[in-house]
One Martini backbone bead per residue (centre of mass of N, CA, C, O) as a GRO file, in nm:
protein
  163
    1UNK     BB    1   0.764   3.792   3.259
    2UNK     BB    2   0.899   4.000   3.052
    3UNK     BB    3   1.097   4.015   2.739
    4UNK     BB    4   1.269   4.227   2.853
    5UNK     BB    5   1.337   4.121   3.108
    6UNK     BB    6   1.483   3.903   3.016
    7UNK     BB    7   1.673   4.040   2.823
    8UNK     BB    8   1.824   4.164   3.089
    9UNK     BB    9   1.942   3.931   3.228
   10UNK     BB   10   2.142   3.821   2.977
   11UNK     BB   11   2.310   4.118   3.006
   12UNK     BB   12   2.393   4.053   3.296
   13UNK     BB   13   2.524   3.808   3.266
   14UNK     BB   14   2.753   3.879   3.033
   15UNK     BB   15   2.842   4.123   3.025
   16UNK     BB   16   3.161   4.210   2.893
   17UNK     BB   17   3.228   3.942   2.687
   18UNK     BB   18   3.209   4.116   2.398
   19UNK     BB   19   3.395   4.139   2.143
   20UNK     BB   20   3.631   4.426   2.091
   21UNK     BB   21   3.599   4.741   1.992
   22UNK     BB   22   3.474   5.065   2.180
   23UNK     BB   23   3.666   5.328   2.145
   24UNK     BB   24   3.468   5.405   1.851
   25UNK     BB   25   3.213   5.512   1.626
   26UNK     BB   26   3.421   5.394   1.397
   27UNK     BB   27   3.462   5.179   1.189
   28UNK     BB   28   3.685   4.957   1.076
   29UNK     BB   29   3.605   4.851   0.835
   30UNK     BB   30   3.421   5.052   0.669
   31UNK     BB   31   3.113   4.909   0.706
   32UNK     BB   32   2.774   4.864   0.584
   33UNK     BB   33   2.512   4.733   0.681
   34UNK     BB   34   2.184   4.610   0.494
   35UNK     BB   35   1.888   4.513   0.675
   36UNK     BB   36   1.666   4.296   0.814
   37UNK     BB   37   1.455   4.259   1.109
   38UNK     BB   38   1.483   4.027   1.114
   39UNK     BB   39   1.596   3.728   1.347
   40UNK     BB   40   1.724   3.549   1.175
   41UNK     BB   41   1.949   3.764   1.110
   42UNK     BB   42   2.304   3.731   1.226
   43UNK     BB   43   2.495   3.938   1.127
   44UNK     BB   44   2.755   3.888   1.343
   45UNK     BB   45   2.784   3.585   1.256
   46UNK     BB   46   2.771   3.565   0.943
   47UNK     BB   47   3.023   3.763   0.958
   48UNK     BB   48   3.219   3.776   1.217
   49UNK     BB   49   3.167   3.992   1.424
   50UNK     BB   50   3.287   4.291   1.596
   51UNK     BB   51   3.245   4.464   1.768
   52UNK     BB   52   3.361   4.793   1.568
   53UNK     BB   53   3.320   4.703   1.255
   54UNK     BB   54   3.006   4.767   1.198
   55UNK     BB   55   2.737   4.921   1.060
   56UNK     BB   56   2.392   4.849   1.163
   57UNK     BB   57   2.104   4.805   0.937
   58UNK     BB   58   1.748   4.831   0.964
   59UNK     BB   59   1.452   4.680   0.823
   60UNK     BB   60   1.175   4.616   0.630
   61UNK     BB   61   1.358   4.427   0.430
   62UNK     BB   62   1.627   4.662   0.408
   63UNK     BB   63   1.569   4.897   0.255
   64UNK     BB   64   1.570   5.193   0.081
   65UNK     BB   65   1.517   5.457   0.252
   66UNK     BB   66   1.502   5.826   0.367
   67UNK     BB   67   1.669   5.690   0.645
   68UNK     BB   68   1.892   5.516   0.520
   69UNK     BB   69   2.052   5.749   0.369
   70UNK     BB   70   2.069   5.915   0.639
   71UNK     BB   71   2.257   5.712   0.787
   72UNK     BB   72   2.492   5.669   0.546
   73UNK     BB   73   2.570   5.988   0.544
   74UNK     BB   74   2.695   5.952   0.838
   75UNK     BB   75   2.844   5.695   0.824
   76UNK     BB   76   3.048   5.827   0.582
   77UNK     BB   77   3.087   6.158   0.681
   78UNK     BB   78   3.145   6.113   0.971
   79UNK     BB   79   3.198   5.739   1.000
   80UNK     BB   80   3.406   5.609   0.771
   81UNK     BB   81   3.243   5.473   0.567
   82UNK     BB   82   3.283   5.280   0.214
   83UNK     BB   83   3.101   5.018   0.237
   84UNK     BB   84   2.798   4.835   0.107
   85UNK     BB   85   2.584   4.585   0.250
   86UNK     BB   86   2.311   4.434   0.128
   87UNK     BB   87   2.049   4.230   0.296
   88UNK     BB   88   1.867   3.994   0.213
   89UNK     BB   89   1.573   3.762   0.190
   90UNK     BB   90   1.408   3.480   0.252
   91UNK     BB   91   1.109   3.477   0.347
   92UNK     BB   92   0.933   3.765   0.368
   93UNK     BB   93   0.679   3.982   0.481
   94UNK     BB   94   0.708   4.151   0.226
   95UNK     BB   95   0.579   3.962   0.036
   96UNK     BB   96   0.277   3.919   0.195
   97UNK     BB   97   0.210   4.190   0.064
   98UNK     BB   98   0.018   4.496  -0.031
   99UNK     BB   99   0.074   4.843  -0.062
  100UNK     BB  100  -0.248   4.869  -0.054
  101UNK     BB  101  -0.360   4.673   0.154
  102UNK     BB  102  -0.187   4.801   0.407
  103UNK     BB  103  -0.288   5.091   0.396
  104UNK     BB  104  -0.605   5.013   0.399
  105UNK     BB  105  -0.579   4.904   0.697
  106UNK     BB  106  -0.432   5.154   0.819
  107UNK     BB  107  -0.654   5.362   0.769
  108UNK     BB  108  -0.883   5.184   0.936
  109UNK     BB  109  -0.749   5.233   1.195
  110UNK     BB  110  -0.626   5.527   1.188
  111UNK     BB  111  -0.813   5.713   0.977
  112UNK     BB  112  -0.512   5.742   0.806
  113UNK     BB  113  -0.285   5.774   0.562
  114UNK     BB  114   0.021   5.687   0.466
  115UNK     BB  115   0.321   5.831   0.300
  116UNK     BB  116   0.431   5.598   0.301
  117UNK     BB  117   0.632   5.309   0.190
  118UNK     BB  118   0.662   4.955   0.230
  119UNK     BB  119   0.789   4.800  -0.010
  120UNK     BB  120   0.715   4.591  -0.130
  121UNK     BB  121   0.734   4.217  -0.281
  122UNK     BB  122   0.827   3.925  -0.477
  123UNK     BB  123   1.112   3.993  -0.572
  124UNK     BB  124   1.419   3.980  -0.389
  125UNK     BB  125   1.596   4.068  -0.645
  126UNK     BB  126   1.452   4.344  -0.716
  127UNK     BB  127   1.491   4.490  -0.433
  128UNK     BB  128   1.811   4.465  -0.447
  129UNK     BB  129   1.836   4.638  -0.689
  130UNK     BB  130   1.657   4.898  -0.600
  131UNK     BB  131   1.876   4.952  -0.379
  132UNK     BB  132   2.102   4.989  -0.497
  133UNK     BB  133   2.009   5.220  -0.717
  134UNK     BB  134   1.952   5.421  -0.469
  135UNK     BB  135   2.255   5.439  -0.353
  136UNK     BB  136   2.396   5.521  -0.677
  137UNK     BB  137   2.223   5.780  -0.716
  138UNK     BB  138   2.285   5.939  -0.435
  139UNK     BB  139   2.419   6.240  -0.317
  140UNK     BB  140   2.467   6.161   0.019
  141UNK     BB  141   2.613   5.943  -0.104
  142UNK     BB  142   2.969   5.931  -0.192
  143UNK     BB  143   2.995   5.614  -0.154
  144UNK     BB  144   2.936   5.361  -0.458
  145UNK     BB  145   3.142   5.183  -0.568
  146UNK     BB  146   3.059   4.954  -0.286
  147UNK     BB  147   2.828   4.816  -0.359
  148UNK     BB  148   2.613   4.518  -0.255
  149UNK     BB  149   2.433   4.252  -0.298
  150UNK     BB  150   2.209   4.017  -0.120
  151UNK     BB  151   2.123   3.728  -0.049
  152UNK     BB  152   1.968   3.521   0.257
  153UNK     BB  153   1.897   3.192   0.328
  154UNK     BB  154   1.750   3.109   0.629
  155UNK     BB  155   1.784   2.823   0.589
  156UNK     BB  156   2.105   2.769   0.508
  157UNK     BB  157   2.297   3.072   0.480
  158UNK     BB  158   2.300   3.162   0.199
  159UNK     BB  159   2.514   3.348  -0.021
  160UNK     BB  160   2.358   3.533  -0.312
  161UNK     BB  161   2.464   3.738  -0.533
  162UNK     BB  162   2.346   4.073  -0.694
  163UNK     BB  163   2.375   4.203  -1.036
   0.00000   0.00000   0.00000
């Protein structure tokens, strides 16, 4: 049984157990959640949240990139969401790597590099300033004035705000 399978019973087993409102596309909470791909990061839990409350985005990093801000200009601009929450995270594969050296691998294998930026860094507080401040100054994103970024420690649980 593949991974697919096992994650499709167990969506048979739930069946629509969900709590929430599923009635309109647009977040009643009005706010835009912004983190990692990570598996760790259990972002419903993490916040307490509900079906039908917050838009959640996702990539690796959680980085803001030219797609996270298509994303947030059509949740803004067309599905009312007003506040953007960004969750970066301790211990990141993101760190693990750096920008030149996963290009030259990925040319290496596809034959051509990306033109896209890896986002690599060392310094998970320097990624969410960097985050932030693409927000901030983006002209796509309408609502910029309640941007807030954290750190989120993996192992503790904790959120700690990056000012």
């Amino acid at each position: 049984m593949t991974s697919i399978d096992v994650l499709l019973e167990r969506n048979a087993e739930l069946g629509n157990a969900v709590p929430g409102d599923r009635s309109s596309p647009k977040p009643s909470m009005q706010v835009a959640i912004l983190t990692c791909m990570d598996s760790r990061i259990r972002v419903f839990e993490i916040f307490g949240l509900r079906q039908g409350e917050a838009h959640v985005l996702r990539n690796a990093g959680g980085v803001v990139t030219d797609d996270m801000i298509r994303s947030l200009a059509l949740s803004q601009r067309k599905l009312g969401t007003r506040e953007v929450l960004l969750v970066h995270h301790t211990n990141c594969g993101l760190e693990l790597v750096t920008e030149d050296e996963f290009k030259d691998e990925l040319e290496q294998d596809a034959g051509m590099r990306p033109t896209w930026s890896v986002e690599a860094f060392r310094e998970v507080k320097d990624s969410v300033r960097n985050s932030m401040n693409r927000l901030r100054h983006s002209p796509f994103v309408p609502y910029r004035d309640n941007v807030r970024g954290f750190v989120y420690n993996v192992h503790t649980g904790e959120l700690t705000e990056v000012v």
